[in-house]
Short mmCIF file of C-alpha atoms (C1' of nucleotides) in Angstrom, two decimals:
data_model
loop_
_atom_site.label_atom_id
_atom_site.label_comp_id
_atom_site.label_asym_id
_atom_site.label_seq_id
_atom_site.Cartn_x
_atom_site.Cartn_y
_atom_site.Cartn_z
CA UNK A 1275 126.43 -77.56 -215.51
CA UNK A 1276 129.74 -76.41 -213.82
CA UNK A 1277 130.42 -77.67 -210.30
CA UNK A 1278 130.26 -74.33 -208.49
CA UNK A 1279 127.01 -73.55 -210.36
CA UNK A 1280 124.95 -77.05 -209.33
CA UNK A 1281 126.21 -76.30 -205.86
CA UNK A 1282 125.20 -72.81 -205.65
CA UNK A 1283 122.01 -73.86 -206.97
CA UNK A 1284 121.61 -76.98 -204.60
CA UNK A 1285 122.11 -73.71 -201.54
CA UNK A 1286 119.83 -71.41 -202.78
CA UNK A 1287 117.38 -74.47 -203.32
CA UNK A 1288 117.71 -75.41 -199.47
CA UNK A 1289 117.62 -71.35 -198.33
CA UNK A 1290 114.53 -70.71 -200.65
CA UNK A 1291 112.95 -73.64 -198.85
CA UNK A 1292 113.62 -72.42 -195.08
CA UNK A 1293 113.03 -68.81 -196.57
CA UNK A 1294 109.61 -69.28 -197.94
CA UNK A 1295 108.46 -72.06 -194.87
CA UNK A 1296 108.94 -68.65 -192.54
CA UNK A 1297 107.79 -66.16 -194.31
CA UNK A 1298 105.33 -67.38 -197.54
CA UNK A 1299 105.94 -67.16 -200.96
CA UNK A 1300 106.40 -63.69 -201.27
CA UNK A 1301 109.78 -63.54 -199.51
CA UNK A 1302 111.98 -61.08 -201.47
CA UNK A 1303 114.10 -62.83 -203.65
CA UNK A 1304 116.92 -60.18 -202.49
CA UNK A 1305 116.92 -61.86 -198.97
CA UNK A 1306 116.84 -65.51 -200.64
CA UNK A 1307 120.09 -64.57 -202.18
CA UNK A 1308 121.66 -62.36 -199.52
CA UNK A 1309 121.22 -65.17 -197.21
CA UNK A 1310 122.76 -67.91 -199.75
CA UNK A 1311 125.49 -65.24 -199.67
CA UNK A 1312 125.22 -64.66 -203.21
CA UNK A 1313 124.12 -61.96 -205.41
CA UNK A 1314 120.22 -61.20 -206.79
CA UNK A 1315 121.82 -62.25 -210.47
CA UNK A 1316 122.85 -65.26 -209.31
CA UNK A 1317 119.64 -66.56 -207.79
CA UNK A 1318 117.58 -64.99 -211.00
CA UNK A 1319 119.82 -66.78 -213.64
CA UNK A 1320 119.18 -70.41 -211.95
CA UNK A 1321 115.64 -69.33 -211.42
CA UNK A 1322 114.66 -66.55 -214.05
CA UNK A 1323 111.18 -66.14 -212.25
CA UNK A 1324 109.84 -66.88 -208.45
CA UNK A 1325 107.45 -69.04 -210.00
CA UNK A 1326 110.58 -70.95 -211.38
CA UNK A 1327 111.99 -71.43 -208.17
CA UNK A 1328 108.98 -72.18 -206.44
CA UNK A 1329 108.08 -74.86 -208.94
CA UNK A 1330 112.01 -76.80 -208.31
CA UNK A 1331 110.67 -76.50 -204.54
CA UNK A 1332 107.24 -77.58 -204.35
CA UNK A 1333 108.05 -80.60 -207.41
CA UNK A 1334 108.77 -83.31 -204.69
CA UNK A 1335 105.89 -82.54 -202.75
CA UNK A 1336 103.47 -82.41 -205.79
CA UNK A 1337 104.74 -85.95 -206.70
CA UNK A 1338 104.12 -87.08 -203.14
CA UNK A 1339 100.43 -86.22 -203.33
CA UNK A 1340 100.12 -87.48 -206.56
CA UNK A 1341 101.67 -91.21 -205.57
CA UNK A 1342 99.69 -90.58 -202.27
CA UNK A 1343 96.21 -90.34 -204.34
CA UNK A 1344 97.46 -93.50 -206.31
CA UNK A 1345 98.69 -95.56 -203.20
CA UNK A 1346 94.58 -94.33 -201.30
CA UNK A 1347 92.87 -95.64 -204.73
CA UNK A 1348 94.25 -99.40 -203.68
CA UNK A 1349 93.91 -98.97 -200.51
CA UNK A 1350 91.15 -97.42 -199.00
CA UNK A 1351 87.13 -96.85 -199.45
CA UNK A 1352 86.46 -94.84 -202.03
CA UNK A 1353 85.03 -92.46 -199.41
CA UNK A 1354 88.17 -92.64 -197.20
CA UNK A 1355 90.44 -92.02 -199.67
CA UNK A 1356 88.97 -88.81 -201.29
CA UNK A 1357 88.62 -87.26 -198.48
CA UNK A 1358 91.81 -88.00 -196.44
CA UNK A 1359 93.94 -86.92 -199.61
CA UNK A 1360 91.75 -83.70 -199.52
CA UNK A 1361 92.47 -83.37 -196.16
CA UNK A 1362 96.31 -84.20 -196.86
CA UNK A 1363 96.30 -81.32 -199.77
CA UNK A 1364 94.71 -78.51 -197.44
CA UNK A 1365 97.31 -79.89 -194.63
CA UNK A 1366 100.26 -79.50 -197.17
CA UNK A 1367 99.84 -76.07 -198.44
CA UNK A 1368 99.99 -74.63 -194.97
CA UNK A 1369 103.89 -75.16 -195.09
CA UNK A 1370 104.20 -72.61 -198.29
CA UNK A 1371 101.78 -69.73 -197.20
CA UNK A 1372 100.65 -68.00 -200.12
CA UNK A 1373 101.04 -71.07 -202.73
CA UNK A 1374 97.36 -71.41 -203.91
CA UNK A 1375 97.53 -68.07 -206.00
CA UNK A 1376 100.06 -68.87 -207.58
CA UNK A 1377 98.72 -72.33 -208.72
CA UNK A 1378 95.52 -71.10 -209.00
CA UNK A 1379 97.48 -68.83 -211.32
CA UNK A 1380 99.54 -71.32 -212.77
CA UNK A 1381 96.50 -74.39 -213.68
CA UNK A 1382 95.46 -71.69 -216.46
CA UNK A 1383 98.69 -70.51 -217.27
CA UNK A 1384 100.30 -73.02 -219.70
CA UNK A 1385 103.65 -71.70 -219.88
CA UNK A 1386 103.73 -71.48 -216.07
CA UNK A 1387 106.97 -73.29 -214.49
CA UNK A 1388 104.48 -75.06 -212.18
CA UNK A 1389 101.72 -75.58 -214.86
CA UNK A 1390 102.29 -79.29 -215.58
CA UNK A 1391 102.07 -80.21 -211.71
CA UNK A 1392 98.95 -78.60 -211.24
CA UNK A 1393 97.34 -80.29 -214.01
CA UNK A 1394 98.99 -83.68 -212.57
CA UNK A 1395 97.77 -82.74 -208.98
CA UNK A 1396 93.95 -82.00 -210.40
CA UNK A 1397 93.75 -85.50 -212.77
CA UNK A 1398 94.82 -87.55 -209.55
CA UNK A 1399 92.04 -85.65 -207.47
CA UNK A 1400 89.62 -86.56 -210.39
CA UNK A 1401 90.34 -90.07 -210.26
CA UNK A 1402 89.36 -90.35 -206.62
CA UNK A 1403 86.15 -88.30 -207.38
CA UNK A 1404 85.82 -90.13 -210.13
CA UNK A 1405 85.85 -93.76 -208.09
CA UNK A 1406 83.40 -92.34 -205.00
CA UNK A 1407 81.05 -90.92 -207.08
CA UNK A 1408 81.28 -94.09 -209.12
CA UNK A 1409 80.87 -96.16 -206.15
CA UNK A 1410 77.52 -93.29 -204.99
CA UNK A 1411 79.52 -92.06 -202.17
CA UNK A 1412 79.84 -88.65 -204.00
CA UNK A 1413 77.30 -86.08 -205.47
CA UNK A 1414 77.76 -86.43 -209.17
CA UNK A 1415 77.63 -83.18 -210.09
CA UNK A 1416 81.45 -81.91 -209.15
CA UNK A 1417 84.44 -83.08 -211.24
CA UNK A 1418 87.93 -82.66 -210.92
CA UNK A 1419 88.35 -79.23 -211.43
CA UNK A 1420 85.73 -78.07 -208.96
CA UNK A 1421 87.44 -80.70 -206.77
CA UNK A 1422 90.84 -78.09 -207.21
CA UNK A 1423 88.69 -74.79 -206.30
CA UNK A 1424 87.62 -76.58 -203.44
CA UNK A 1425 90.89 -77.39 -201.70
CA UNK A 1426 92.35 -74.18 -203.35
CA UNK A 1427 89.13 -72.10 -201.19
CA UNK A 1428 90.24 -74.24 -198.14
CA UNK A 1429 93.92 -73.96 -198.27
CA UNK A 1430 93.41 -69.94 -199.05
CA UNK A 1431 91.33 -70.16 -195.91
CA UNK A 1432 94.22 -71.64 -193.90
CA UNK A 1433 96.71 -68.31 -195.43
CA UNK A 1434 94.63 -65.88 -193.68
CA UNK A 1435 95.23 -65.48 -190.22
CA UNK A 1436 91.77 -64.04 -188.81
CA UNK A 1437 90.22 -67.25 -190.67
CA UNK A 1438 92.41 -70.08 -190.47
CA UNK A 1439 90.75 -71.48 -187.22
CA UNK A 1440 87.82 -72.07 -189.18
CA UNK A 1441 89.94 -74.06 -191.70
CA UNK A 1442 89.63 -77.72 -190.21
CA UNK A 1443 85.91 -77.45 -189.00
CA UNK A 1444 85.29 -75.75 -192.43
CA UNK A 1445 86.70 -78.43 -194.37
CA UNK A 1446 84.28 -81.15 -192.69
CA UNK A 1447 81.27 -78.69 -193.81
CA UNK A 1448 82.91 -78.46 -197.34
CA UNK A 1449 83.57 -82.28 -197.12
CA UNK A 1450 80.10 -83.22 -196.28
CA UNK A 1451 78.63 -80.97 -199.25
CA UNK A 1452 81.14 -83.78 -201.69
CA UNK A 1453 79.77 -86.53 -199.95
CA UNK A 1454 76.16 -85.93 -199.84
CA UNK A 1455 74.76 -87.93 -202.11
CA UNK A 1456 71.10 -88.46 -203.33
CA UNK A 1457 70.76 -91.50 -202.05
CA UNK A 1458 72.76 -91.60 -198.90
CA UNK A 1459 70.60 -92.35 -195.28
CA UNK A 1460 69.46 -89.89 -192.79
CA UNK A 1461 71.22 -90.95 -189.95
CA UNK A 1462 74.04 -87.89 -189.73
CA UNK A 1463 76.24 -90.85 -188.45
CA UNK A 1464 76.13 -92.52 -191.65
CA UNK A 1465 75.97 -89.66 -194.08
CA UNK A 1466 79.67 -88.35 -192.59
CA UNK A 1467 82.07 -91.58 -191.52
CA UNK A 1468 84.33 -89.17 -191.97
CA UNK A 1469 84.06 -86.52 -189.66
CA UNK A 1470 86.58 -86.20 -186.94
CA UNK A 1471 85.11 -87.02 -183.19
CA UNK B 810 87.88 -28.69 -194.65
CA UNK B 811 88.88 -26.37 -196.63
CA UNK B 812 86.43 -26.03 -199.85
CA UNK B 813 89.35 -26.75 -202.20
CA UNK B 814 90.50 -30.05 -199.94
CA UNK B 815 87.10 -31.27 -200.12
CA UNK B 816 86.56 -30.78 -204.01
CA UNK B 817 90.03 -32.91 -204.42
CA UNK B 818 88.88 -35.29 -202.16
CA UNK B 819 85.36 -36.10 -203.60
CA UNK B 820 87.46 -36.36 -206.86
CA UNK B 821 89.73 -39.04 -206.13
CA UNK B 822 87.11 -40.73 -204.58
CA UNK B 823 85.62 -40.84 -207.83
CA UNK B 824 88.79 -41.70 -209.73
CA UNK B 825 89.51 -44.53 -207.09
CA UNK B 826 86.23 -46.30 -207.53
CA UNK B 827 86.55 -46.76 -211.46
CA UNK B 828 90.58 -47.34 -211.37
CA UNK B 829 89.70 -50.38 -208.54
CA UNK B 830 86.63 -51.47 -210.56
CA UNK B 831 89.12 -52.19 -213.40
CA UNK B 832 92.14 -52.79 -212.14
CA UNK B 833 91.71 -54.34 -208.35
CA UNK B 834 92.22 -52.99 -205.02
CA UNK B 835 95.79 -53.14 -205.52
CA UNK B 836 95.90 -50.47 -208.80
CA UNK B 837 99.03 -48.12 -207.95
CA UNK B 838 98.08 -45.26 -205.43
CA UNK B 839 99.92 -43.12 -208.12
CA UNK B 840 98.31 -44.01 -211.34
CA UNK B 841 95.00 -42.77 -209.34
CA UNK B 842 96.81 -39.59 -208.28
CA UNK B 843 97.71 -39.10 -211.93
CA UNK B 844 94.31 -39.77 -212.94
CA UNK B 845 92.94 -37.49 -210.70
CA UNK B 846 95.58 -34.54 -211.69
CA UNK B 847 96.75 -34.41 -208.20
CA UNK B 848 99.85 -35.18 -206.68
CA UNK B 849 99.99 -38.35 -204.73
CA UNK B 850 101.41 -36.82 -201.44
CA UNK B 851 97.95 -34.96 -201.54
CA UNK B 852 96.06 -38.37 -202.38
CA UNK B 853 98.25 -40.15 -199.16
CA UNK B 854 97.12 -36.85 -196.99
CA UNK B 855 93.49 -37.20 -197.91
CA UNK B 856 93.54 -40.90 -197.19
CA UNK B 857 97.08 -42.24 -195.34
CA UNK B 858 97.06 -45.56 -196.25
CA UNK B 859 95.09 -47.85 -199.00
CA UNK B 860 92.90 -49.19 -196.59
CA UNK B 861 91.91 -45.98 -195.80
CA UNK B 862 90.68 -44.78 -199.27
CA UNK B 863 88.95 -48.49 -199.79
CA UNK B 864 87.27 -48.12 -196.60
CA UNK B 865 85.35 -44.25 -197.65
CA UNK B 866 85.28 -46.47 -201.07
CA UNK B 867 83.66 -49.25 -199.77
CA UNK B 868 81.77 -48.19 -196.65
CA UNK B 869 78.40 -47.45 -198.85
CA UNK B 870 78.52 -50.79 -200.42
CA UNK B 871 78.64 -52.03 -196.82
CA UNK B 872 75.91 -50.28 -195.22
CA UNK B 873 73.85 -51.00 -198.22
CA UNK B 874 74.13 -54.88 -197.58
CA UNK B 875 73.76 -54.35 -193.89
CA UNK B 876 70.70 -52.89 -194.34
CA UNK B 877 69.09 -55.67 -196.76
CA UNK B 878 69.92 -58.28 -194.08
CA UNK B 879 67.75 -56.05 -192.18
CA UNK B 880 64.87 -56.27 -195.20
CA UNK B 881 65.39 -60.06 -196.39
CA UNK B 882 64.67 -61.10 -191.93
CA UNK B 883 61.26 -59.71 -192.52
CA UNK B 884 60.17 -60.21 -195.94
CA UNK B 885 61.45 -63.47 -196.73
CA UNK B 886 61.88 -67.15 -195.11
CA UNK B 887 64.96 -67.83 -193.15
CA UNK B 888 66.59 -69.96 -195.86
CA UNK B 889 65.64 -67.43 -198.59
CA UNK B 890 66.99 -64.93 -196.50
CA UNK B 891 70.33 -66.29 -195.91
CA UNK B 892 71.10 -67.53 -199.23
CA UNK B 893 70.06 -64.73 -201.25
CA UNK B 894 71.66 -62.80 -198.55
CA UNK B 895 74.89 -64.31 -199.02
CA UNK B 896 74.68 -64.85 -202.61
CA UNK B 897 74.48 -60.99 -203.06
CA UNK B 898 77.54 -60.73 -200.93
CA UNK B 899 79.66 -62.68 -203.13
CA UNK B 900 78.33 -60.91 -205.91
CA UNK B 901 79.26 -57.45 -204.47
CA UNK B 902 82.95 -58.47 -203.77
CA UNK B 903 83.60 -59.48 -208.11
CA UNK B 904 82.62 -55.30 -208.61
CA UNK B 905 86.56 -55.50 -206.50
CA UNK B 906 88.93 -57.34 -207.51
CA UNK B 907 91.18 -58.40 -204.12
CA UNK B 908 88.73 -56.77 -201.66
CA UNK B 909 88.62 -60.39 -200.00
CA UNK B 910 92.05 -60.70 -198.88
CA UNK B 911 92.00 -57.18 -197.35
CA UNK B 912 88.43 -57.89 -194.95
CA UNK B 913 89.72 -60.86 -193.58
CA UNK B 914 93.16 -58.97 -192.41
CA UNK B 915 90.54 -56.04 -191.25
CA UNK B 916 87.97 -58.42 -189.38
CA UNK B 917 91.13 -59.15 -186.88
CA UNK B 918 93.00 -56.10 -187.28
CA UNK B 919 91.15 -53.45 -184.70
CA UNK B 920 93.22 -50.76 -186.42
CA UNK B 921 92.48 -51.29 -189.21
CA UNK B 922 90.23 -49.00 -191.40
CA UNK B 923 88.11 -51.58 -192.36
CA UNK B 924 87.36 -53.40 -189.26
CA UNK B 925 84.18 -51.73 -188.33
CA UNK B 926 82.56 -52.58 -191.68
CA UNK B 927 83.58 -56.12 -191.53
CA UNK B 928 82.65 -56.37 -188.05
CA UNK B 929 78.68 -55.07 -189.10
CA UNK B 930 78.53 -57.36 -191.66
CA UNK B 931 79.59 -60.51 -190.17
CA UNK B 932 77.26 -59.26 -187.49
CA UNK B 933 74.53 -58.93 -190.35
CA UNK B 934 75.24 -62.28 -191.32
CA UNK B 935 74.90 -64.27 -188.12
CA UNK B 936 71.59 -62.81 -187.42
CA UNK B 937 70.18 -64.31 -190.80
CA UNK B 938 72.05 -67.72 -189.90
CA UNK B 939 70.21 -67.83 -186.07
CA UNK B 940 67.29 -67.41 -187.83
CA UNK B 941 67.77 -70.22 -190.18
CA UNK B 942 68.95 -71.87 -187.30
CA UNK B 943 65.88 -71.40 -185.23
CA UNK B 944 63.70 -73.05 -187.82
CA UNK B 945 65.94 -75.95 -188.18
CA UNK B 946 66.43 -75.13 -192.01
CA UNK B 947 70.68 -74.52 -190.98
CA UNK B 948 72.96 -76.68 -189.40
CA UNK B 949 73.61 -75.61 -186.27
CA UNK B 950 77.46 -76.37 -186.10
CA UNK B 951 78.37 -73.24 -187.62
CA UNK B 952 78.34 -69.63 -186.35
CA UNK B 953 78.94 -66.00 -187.88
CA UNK B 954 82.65 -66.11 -187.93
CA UNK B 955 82.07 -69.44 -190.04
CA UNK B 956 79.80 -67.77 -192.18
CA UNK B 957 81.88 -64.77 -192.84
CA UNK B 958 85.19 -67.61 -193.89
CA UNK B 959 82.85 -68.94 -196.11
CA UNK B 960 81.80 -65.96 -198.17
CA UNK B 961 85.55 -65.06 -198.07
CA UNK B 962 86.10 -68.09 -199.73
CA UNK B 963 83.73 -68.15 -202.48
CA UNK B 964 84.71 -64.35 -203.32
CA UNK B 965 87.92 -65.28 -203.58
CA UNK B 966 87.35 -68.23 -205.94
CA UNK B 967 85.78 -65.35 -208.20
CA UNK B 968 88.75 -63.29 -207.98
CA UNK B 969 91.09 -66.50 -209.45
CA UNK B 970 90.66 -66.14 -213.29
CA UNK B 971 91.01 -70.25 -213.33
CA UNK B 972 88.85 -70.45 -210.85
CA UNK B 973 86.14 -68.22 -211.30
CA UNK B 974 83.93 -70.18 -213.80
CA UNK B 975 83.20 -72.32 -211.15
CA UNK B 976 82.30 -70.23 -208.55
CA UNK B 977 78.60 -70.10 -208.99
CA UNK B 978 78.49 -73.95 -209.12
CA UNK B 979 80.30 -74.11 -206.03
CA UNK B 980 78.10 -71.18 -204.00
CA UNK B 981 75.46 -73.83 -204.65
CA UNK B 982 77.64 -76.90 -203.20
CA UNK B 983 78.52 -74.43 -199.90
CA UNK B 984 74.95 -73.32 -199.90
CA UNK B 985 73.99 -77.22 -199.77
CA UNK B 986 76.12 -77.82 -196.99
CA UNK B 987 75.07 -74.94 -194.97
CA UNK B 988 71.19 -75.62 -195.44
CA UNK B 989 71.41 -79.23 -194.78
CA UNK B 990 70.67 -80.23 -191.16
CA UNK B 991 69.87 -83.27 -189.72
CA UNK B 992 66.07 -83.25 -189.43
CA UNK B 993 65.54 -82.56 -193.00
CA UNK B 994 63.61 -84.41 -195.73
CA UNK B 995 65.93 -87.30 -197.95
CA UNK B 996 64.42 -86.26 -201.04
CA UNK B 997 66.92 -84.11 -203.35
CA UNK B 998 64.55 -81.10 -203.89
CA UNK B 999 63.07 -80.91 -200.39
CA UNK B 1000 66.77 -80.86 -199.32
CA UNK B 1001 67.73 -78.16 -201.67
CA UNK B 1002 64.30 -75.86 -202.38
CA UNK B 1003 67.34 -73.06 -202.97
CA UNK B 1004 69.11 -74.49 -206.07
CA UNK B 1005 69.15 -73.02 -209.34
CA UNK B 1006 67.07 -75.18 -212.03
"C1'" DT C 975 89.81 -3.70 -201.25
"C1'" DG C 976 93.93 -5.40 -199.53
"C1'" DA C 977 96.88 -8.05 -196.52
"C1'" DC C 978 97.73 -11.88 -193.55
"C1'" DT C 979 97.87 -16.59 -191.97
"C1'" DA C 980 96.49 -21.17 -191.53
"C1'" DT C 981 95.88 -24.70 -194.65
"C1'" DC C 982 96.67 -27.35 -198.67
"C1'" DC C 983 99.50 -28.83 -202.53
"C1'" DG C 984 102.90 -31.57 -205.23
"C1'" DG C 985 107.82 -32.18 -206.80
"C1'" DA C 986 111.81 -34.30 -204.87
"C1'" DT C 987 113.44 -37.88 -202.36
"C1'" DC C 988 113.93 -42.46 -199.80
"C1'" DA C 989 113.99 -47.46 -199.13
"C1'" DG C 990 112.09 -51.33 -200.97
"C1'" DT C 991 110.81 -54.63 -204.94
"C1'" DG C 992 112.07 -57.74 -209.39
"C1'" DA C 993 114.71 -57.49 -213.51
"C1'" DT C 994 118.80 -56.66 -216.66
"C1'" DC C 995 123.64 -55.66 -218.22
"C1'" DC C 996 128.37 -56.47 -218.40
"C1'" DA C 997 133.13 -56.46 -216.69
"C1'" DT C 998 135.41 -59.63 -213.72
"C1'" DA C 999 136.64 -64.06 -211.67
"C1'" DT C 1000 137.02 -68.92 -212.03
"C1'" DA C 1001 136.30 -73.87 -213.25
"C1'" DT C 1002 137.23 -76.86 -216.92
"C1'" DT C 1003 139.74 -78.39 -220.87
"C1'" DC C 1004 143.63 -78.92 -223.81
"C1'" DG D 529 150.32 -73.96 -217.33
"C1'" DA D 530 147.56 -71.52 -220.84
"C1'" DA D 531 143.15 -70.82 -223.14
"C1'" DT D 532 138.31 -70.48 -223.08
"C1'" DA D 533 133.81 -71.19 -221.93
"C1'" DT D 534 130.99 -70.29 -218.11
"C1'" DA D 535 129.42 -68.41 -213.66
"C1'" DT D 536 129.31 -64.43 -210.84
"C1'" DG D 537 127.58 -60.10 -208.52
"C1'" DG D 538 127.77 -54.96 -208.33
"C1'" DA D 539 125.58 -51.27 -210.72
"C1'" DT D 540 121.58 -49.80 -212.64
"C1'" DC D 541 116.54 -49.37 -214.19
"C1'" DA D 542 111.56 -48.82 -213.54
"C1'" DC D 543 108.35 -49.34 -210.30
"C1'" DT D 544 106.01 -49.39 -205.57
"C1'" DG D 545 104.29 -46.72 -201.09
"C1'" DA D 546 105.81 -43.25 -197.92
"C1'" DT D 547 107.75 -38.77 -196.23
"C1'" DC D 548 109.54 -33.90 -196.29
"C1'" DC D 549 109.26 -29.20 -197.12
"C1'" DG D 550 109.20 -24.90 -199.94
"C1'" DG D 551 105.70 -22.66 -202.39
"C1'" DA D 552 100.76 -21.65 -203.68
"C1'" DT D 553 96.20 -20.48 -202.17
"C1'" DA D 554 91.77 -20.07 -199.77
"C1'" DG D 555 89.32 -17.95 -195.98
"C1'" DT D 556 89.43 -14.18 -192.68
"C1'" DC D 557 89.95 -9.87 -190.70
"C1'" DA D 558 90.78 -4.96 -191.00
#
DNA sequence: TGACTATCCGGATCAGTGATCCATATATTC
DNA sequence: GAATATATGGATCACTGATCCGGATAGTCA
């Protein structure tokens, strides 16, 4: 790749980002480019679709969640870590509002740009379910991809302004449906360690 | 009205309902002009905006599951109630495609079109959940406005193609978490007299 | 029956979107 | 410094919802 190209790319990487933080993933792509100070062609030939651009934007943060979910597996309770890397999924996606269509969209899609990270973010989610459901902390009848409707319905939730104050007390309710198990106690102190106080 | 006016308006309601049945609720305003012979300056006079023409679209539907809230608090039990209650509404919203996104913009919106609908039925909604409430067969942490998120949420999972296989799974996981309050029973199908066999 | 007027109609047009084409400008190489 | 491979962006296309306004027509009154 030529010099001027990589950095024109590298700036309309680092507008896109600002661009789509304020105003969701639907920004036109003609602002994008008119505010890199470079023309609509330009921005479409390094990124031929928005889903291509939003995929070399959102990579980084995909890999974070997925080392994230590794890194909680050694770390914490099996209870503790599924749900705080929920919790850290739903918290994420409120920086790109709009995102979960499109990776809704794209987890189906296989020749979607951000196909393959969707799929990556989903297996580590089903490893953690995997591990608390092993370890009877979660009902057994979810697996990993109901695990990625579930923070896909919460982090919609958190897009919509007349609903997104619901979001975090909606996400314990959701959370407590995972970790219900059979054979958990009564005591609603016990059954959710989790919630917030 | 004049007679002619009215005959072209009964029309495109008619064309609108079967071009949002198939296509969603965001179908191009002038493919259902063309449909309906008619210009689509005469379709934008008859209803200004497309919340407008969803809302004479839609406002039936809505009355309709006002009113069985109405039946279901005297003919069935308060958990019946609400979850058959709520399982029809998430059933209503998959006859349109997209509907979702546009009640939770109305519910806020008091200019909007919509916003009386939405307003009855989350109204509709949080008389059921009281009720369950009442006879401790609800947790009582969550109100109307929760209740309305949630539905929103579980439509939309059935308007994601990815997503929607495992929305009637998941209505039961919500459903779970909504019927499951502290007093109740440990075993599974005391806790859950609701769930599908 | 015939004419008049208030009302309704729809083609033309506008600004916006993403996408595509191609002549021009420029970085890299020899 | 010249040649060439590559990057660039203005012009354009099809599409969206919205608006304007000259022409057609229905309902009314004589």
């Amino acid at each position: 790749m030529r010099a001027d190209a990589r950095k024109n790319r590298d700036h309309l990487l680092a507008v896109a980002g600002t661009a789509v933080t304020e105003q969701g993933v639907d920004v036109s792509l003609r602002d994008i480019a008119r505010r890199a100070d470079v023309g609509l062609a330009t921005l479409l030939r390094h990124f031929p679709t928005r889903e291509a651009l939003l995929d070399a934007l959102l990579r980084t943060s995909f890999d974070e969640l997925a080392a994230q979910a590794a890194e909680l597996e050694t770390l914490s309770s099996p209870e503790d870590a599924l749900v705080s890397w929920l919790r850290d999924c739903v918290a994420w996606t409120t920086e790109y509002r709009g995102v979960t269509v499109l990776m809704a969209a794209a987890i189906e899609d296989t020749e979607s740009a951000l196909h393959a990270s969707c799929v990556t973010l989903r297996a580590a989610g089903a490893r953690l379910l995997t591990r608390a459901q092993a370890a009877g902390m979660a009902r057994s009848d979810i697996d990993g991809a109901d695990l990625f409707a579930l923070v896909a319905m919460l982090a919609w939730l958190g897009d919509q302004h007349s609903l997104a104050p619901r979001a975090d007390h909606l996400f314990e309710v959701v959370a407590s449906a995972i970790l219900t198990s059979a054979g958990s106690s009564d005591a609603e102190e016990e059954r959710r360690p989790w919630a917030r106080s």
